[in-house]
mmCIF file of C-alpha atoms in Angstrom:
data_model
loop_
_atom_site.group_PDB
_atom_site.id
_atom_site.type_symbol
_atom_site.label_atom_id
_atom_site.label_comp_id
_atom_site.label_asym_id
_atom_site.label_seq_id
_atom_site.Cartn_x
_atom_site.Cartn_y
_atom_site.Cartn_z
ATOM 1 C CA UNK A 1 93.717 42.816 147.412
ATOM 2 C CA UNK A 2 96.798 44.677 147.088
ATOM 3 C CA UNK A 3 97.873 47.116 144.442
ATOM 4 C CA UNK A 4 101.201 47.180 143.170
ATOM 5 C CA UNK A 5 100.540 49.714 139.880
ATOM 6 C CA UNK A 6 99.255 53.067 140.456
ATOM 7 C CA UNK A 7 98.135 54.582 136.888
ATOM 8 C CA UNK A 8 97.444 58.613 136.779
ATOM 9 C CA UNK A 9 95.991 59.110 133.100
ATOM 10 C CA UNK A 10 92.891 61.986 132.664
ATOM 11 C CA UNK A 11 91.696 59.026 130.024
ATOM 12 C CA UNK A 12 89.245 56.995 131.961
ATOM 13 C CA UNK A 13 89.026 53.905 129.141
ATOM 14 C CA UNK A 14 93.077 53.791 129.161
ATOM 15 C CA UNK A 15 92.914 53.976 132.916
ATOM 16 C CA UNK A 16 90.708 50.612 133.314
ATOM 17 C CA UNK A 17 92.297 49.139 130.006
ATOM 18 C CA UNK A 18 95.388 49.112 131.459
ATOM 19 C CA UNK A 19 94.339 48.184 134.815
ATOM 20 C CA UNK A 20 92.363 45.082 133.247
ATOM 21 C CA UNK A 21 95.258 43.770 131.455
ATOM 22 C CA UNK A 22 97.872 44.186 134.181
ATOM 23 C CA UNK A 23 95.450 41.978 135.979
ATOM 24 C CA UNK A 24 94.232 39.571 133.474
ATOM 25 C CA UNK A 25 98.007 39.242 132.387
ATOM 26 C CA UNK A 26 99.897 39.405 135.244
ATOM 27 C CA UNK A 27 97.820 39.168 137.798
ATOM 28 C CA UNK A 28 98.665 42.562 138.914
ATOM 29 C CA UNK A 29 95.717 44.880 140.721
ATOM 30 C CA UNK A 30 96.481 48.289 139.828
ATOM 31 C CA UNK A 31 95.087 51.585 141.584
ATOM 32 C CA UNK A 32 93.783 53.572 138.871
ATOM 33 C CA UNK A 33 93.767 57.685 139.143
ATOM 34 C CA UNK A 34 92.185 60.878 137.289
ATOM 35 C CA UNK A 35 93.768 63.809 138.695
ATOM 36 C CA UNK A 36 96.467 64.627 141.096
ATOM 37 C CA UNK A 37 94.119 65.260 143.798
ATOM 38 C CA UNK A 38 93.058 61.645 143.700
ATOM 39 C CA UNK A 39 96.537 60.624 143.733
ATOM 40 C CA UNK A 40 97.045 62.905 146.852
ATOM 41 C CA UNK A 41 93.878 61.186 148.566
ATOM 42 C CA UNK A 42 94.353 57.899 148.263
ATOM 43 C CA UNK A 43 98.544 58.064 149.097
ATOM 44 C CA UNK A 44 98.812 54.898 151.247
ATOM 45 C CA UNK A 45 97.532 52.874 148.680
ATOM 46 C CA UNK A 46 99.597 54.963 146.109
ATOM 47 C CA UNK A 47 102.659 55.051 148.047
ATOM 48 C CA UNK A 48 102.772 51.047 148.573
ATOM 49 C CA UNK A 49 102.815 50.355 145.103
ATOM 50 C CA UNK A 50 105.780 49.109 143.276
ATOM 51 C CA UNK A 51 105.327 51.073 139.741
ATOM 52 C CA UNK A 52 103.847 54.370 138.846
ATOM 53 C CA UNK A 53 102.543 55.309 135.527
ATOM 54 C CA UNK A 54 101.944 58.819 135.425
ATOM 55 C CA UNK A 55 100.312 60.849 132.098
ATOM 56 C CA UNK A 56 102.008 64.054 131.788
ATOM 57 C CA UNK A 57 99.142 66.294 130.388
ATOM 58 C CA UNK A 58 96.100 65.953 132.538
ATOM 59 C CA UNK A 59 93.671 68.684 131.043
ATOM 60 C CA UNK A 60 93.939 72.117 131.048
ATOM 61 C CA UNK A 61 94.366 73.977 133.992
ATOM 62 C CA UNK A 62 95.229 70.454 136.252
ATOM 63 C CA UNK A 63 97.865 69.851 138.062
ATOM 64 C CA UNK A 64 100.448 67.456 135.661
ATOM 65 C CA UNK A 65 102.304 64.630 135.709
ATOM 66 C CA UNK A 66 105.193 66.330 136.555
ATOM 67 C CA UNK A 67 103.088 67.644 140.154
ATOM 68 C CA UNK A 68 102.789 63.947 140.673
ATOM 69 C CA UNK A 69 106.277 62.753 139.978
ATOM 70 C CA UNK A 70 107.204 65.760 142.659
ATOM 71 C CA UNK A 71 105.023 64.466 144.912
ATOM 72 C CA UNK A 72 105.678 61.028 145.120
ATOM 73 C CA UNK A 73 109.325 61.716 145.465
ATOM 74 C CA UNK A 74 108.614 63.981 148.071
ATOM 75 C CA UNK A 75 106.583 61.673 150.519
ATOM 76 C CA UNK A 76 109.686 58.754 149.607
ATOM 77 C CA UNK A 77 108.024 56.601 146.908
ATOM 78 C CA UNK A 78 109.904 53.522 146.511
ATOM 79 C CA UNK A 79 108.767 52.110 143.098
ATOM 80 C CA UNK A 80 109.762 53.111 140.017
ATOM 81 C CA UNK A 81 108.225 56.410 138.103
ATOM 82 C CA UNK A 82 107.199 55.752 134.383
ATOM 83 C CA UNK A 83 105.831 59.051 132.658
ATOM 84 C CA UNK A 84 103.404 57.327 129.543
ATOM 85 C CA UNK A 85 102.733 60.148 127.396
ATOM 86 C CA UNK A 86 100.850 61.351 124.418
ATOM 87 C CA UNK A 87 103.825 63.756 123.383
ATOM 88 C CA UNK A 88 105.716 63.799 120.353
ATOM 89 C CA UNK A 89 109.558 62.818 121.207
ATOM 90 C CA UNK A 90 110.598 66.516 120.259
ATOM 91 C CA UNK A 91 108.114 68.119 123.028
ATOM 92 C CA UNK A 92 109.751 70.037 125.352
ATOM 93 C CA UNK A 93 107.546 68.528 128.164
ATOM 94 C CA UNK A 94 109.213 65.322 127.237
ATOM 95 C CA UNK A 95 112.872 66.953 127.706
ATOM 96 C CA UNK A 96 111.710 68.228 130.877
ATOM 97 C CA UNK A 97 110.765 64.696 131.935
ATOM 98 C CA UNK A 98 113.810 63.555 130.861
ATOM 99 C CA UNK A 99 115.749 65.708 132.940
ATOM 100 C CA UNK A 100 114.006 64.237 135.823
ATOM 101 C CA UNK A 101 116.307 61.568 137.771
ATOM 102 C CA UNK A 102 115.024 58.463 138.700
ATOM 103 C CA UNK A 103 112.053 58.103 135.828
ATOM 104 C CA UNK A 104 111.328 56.703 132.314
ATOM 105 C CA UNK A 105 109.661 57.897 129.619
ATOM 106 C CA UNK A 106 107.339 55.975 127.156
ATOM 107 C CA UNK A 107 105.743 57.474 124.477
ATOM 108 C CA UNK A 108 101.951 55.937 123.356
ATOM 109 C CA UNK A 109 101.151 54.243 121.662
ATOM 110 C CA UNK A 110 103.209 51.423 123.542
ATOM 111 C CA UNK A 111 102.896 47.916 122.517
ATOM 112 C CA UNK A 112 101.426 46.106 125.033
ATOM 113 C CA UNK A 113 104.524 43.786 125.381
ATOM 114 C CA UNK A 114 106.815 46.345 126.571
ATOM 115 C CA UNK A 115 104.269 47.500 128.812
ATOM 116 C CA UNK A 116 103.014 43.823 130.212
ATOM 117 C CA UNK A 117 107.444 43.248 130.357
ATOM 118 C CA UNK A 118 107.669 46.595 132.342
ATOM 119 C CA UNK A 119 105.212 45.972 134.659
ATOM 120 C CA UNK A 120 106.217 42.414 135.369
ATOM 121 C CA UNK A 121 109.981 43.667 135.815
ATOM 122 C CA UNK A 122 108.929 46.023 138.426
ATOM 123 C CA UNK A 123 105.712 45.455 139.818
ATOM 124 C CA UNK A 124 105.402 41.536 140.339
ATOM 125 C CA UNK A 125 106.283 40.985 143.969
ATOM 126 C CA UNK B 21 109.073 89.518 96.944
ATOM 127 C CA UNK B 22 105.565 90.685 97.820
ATOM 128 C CA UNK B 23 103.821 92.482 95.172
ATOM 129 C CA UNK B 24 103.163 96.234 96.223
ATOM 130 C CA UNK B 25 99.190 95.131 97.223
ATOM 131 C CA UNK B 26 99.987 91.921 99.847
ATOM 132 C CA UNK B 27 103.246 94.201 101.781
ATOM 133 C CA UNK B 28 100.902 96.290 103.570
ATOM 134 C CA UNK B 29 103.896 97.956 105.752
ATOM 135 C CA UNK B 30 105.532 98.860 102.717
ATOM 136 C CA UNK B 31 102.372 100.273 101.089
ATOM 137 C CA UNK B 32 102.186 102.370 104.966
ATOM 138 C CA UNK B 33 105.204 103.700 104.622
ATOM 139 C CA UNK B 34 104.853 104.666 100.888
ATOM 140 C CA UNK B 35 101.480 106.106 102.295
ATOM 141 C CA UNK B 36 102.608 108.421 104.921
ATOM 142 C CA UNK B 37 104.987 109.511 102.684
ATOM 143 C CA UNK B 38 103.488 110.907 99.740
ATOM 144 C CA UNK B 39 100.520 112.385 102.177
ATOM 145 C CA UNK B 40 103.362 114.087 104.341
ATOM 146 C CA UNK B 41 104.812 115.416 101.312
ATOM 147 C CA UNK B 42 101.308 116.674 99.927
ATOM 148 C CA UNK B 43 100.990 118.573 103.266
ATOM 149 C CA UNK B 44 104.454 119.969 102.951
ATOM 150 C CA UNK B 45 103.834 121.014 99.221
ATOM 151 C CA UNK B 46 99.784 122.549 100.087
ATOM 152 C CA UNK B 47 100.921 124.346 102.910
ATOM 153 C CA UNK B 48 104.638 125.291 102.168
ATOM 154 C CA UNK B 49 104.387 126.617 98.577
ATOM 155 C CA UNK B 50 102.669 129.375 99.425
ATOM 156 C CA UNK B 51 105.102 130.752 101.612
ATOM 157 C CA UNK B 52 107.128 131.434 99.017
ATOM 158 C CA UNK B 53 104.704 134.198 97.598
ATOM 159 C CA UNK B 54 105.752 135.717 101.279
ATOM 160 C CA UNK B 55 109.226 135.254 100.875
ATOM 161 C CA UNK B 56 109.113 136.295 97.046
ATOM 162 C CA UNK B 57 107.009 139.354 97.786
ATOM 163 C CA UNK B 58 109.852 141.895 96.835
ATOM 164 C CA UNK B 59 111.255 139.741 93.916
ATOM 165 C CA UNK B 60 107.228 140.190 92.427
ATOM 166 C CA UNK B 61 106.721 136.504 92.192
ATOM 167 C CA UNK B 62 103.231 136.025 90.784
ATOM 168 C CA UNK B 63 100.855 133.834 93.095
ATOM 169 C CA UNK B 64 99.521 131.498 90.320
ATOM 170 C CA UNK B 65 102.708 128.993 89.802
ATOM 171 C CA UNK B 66 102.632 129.057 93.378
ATOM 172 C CA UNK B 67 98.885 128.157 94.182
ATOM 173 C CA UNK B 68 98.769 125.908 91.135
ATOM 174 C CA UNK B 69 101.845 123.965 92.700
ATOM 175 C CA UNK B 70 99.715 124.255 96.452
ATOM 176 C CA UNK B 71 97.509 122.648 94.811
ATOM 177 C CA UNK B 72 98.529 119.736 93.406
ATOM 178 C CA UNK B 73 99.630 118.968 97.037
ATOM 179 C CA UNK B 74 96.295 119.629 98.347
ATOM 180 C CA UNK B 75 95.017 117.384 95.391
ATOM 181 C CA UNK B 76 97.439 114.409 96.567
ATOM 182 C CA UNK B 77 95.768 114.862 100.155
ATOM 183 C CA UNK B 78 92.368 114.865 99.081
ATOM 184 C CA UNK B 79 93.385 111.483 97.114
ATOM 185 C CA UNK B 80 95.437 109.615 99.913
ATOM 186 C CA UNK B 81 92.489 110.543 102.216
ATOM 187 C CA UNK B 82 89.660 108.916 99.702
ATOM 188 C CA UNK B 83 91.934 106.023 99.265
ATOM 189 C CA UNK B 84 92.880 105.850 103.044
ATOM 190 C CA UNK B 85 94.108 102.292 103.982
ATOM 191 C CA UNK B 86 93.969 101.066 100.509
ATOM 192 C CA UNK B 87 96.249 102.777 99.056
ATOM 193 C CA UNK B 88 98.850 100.587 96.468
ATOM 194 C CA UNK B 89 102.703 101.602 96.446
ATOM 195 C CA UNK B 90 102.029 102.560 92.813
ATOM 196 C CA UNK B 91 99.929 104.860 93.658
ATOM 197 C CA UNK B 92 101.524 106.717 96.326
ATOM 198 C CA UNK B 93 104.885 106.448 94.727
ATOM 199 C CA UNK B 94 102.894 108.350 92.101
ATOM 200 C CA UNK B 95 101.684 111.048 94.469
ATOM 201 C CA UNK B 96 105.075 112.009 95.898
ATOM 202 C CA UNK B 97 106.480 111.860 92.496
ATOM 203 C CA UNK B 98 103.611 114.226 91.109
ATOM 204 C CA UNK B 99 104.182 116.734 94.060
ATOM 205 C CA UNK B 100 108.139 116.753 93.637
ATOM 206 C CA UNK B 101 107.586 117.254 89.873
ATOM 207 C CA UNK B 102 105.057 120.601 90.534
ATOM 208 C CA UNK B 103 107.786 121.440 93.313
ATOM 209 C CA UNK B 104 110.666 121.669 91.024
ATOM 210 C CA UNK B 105 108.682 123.047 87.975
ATOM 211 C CA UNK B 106 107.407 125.909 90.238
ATOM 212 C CA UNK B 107 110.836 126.548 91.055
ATOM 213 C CA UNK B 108 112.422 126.168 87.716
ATOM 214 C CA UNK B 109 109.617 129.219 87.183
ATOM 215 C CA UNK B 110 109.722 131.302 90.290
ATOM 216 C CA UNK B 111 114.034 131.479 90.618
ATOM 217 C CA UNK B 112 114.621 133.616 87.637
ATOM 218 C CA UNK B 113 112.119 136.417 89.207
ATOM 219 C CA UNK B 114 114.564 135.889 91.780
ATOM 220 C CA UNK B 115 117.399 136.250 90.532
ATOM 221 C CA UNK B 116 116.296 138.851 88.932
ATOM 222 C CA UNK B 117 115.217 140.717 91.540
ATOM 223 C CA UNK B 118 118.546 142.060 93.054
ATOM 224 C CA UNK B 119 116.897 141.078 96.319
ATOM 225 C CA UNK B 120 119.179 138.951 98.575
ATOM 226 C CA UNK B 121 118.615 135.339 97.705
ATOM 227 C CA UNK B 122 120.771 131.887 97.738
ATOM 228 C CA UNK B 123 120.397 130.290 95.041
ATOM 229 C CA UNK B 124 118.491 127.102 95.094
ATOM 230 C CA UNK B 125 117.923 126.227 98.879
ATOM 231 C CA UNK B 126 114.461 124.956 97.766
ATOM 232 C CA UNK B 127 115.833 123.006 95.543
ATOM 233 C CA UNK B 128 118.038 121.332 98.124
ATOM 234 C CA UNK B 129 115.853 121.236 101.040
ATOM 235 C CA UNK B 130 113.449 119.370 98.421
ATOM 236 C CA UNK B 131 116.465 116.796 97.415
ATOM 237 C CA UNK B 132 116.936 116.351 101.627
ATOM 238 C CA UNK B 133 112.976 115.547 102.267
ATOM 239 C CA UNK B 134 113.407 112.987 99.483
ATOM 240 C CA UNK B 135 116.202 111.166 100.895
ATOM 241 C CA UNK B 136 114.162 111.460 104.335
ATOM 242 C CA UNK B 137 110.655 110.580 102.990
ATOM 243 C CA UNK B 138 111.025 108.644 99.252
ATOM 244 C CA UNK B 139 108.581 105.887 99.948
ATOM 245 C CA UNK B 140 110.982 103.765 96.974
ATOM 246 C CA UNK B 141 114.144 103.980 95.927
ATOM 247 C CA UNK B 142 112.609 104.773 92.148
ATOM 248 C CA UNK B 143 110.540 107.288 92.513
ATOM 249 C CA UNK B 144 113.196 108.833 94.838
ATOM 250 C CA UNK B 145 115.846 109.116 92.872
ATOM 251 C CA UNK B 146 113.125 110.321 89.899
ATOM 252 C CA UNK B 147 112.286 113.490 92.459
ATOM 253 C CA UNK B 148 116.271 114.006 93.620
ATOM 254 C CA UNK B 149 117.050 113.987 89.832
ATOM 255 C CA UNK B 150 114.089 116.602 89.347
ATOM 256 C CA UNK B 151 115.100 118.917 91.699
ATOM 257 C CA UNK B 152 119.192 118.655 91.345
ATOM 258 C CA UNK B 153 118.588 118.952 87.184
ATOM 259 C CA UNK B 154 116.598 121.776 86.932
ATOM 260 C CA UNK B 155 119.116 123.590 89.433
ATOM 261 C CA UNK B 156 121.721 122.940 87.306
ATOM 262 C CA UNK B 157 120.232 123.947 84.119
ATOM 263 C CA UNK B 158 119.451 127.385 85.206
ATOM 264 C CA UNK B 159 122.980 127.861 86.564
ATOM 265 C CA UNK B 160 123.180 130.907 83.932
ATOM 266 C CA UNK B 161 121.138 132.351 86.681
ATOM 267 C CA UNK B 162 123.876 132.830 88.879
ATOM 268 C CA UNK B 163 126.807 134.526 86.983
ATOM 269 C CA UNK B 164 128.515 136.777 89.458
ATOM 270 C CA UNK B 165 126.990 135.690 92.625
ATOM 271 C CA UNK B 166 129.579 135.254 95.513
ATOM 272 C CA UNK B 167 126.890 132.552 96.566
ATOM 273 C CA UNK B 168 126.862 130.386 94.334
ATOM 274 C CA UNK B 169 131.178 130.285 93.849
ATOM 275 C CA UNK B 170 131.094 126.673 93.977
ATOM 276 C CA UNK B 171 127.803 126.137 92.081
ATOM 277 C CA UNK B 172 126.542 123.407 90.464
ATOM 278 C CA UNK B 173 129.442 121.400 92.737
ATOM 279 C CA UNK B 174 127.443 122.144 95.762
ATOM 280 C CA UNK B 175 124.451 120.966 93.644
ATOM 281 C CA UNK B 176 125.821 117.611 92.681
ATOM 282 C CA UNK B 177 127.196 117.239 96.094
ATOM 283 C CA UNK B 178 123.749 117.565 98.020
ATOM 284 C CA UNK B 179 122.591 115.076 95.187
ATOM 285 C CA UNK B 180 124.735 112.465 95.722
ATOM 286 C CA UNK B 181 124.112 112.751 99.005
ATOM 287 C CA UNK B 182 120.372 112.706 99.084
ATOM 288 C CA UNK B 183 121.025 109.925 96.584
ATOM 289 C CA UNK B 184 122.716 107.826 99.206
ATOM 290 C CA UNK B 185 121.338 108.608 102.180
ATOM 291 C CA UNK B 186 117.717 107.250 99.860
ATOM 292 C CA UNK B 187 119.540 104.338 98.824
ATOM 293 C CA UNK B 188 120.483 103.715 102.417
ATOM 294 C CA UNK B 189 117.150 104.548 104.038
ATOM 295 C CA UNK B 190 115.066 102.503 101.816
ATOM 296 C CA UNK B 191 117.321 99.279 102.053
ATOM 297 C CA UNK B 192 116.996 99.441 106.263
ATOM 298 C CA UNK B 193 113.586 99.739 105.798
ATOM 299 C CA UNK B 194 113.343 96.880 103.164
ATOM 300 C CA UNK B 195 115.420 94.914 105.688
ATOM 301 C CA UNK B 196 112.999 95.879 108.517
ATOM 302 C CA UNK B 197 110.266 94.774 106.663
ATOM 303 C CA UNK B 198 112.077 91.434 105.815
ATOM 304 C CA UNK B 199 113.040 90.979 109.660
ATOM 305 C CA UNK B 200 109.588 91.379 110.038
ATOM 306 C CA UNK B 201 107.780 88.908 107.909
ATOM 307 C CA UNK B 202 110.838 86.209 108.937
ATOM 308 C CA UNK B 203 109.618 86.878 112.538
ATOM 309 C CA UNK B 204 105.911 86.650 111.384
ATOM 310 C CA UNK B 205 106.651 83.366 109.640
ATOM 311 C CA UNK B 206 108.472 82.290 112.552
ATOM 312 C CA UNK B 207 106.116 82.939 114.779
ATOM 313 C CA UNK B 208 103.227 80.869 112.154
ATOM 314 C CA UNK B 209 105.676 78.170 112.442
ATOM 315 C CA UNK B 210 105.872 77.956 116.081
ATOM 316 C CA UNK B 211 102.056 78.017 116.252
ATOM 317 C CA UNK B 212 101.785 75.443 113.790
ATOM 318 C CA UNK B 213 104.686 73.143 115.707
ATOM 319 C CA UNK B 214 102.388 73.786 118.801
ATOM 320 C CA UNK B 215 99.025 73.144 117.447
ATOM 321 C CA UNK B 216 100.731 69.645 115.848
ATOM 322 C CA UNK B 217 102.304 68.893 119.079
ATOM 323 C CA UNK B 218 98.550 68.932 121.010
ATOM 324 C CA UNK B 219 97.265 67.055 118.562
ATOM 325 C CA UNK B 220 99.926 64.265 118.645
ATOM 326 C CA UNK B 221 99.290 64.135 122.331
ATOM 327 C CA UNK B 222 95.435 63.827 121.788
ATOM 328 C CA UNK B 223 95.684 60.732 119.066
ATOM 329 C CA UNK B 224 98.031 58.969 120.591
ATOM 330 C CA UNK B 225 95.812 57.920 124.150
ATOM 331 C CA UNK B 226 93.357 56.547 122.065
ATOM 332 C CA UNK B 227 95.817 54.491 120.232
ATOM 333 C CA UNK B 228 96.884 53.278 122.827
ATOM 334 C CA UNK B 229 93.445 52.462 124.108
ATOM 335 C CA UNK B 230 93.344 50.434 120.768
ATOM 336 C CA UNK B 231 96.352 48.821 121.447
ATOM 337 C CA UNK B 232 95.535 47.474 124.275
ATOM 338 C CA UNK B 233 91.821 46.404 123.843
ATOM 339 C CA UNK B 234 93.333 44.645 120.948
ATOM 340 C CA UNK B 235 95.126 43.163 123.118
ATOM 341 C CA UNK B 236 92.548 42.234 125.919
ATOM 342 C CA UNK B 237 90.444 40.892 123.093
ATOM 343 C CA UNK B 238 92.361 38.782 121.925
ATOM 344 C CA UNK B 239 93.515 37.015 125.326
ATOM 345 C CA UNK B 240 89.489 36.490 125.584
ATOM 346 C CA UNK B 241 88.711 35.443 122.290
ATOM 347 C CA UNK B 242 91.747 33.685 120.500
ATOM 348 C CA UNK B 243 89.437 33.260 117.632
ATOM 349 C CA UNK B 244 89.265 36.713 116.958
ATOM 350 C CA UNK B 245 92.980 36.843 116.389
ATOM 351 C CA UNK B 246 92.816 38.115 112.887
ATOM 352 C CA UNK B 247 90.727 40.889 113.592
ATOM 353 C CA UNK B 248 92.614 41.830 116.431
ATOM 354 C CA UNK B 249 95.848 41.469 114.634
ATOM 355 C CA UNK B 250 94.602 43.622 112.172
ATOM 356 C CA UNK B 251 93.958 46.740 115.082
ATOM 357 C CA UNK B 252 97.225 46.209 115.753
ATOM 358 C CA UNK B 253 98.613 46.814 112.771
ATOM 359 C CA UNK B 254 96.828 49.530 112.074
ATOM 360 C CA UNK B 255 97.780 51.230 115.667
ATOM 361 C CA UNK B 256 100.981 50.590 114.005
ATOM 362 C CA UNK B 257 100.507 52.607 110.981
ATOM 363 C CA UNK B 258 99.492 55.180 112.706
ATOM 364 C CA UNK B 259 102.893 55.463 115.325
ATOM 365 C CA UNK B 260 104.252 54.988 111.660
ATOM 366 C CA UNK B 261 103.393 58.184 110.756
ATOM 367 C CA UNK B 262 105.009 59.961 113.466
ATOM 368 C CA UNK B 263 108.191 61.083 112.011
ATOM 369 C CA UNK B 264 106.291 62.605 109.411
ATOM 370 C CA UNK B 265 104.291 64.593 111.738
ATOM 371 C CA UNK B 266 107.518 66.057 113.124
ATOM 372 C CA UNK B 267 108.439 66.724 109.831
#
């Protein structure tokens, strides 16, 4: 079994939604995360995937999305960064993510085609 | 504009002024029996005056923090109006006297704490008027007086000015107060922005949770296409309203 989509959302029904249809859609196992810490534990299986969804706002007080994104670029992460976010388009933590090099933004609710496309486009060996 | 009752820093301000001016007029009137000693002016104008000051105190206190503009527009107008009557009454004794005397610095020390104090520009320029007028109708009072050469010039000229320096004072602080609810409402605004901005990010995870089960349940149970379709739409509806949000 090897995971090619690591998804970092605080929202543990998105989190196996999304990992369900990756897989029943694409055939795509996905490594599904809570917090940043998890991320942080479990970084060779996070660091060999292809794609990396990443909520911004994790709960108060957490680490964020953004921590991730840092993190990942720091330890070389090859795939691509996507930040999926609750925030309106006008939030500043969306500017700030869109400052970022190197990462996309999507705003939920996505349609589930543009999210099935994206992760075949970058995930599907 | 806010009615006098919902601007509470401009009922304040027209607080603390008419309760600064009772204090001047309970405490200061009487000093003029010292000063007047030699000229023989009688006490009673003077403690009747004294006491319509102490009277406005005893009222701002009762009516501490709910005080209206009205009424302490009304307070500082009452004391200015016992001010310059006393005077009006006390300045022929001395005159009269052949004691040394200028003529009328009460009166224009009482114009200059009106510019400095008026809590509105209408009751202001009621108590500048009240203090320059009766000046100048007892100018018969100074006929031959080196000191008062230039009189009632000198009286019309510290009117004017306590006029504009009023005029001046209470549009800065009407502009203060203005600067002050625009940064108020600014500040509601940004709160509300913020408050709509959380809650944007809250609803949108579970649509998206819809959007996707929708999804999932429909790959497992084509049948249930129309119901499914129908969660989508509404998901939708609900990105729909978005822009609206962000108003």
């Amino acid at each position: 079994l090897v995971e090619t989509i690591a998804i970092l959302d605080d929202d543990a029904d998105l989190r196996s939604l999304l990992a369900e249809l990756f897989e029943s859609a694409l055939g795509l196992h996905s490594v599904t995360l809570q917090s940043v810490a998890e991320l942080i534990e479990r970084a060779p299986t996070v660091l060999g995937t292809r794609l990396a969804i990443l909520d911004i706002n994790l709960g108060p007080g957490v680490p964020t999305g953004f921590d991730a994104y840092d993190w990942l670029l720091a330890h070389a992460y090859a795939g691509r960064i996507v930040f999926l976010t609750g925030h309106a388009k006008d939030d500043p933590m969306l500017e700030r993510a869109r400052a970022l090099g190197k990462v996309s933004v999507l705003l939920k609710p996505v349609p589930t085609e543009k999210l099935l496309a994206l992760a075949s486009q970058e995930a599907k060996p | 504009m806010n009615s006098p009752s919902i601007d509470p820093a401009r009922s304040a301000h027209a607080y603390r002024a008419a309760l600064t001016a009772s204090i001047l007029n309970a405490l200061g009137t009487p000093l003029d029996f010292w000063i007047g000693r030699r000229a023989h002016v009688p006490l009673a104008p003077l403690l009747c005056c004294a006491a319509v000051g102490a009277a406005g105190v005893v009222v701002l206190l009762l009516r501490r923090g709910r005080s209206s503009v009205l009424l302490s527009s009304a307070v500082f107008v009452a004391n200015a109006l016992a001010v310059s009557a006393t005077l009006a009454l006390v300045s022929p004794l001395f005159a009269a006297s052949g004691e040394p005397w200028t003529p009328f610095q009460a009166n224009k020390l009482g114009m200059l704490i009106v510019a400095a104090l008026g809590p509105e520009l209408t009751p202001g320029l009621i108590c500048i008027a009240a203090y320059g007028l009766t000046a100048i109708a007892q100018q018969s009072l100074l006929a031959g007086r080196p000191s008062a050469m230039n009189e009632p010039l000198i009286m019309i000229i510290f009117m004017s000015v306590a006029v504009v320096l009023l005029v001046f004072r209470v549009r800065g602080a009407a502009t203060e107060r203005a600067l002050a609810r625009a940064r108020a409402d600014a500040e509601t605004a940004a709160e509300i922005n913020r408050r709509l901005l959380a809650l944007r990010d809250l609803a949108n995870t579970p649509l998206q949770n819809i959007e996707v089960a929708a999804h999932l349940l429909e790959s497992e149970y084509p049948a249930a296409k129309h119901l499914t379709d129908a969660m989508v739409r509404a998901v939708v509806r609900m990105r729909d309203l978005q822009p609206i949000l962000r108003g």
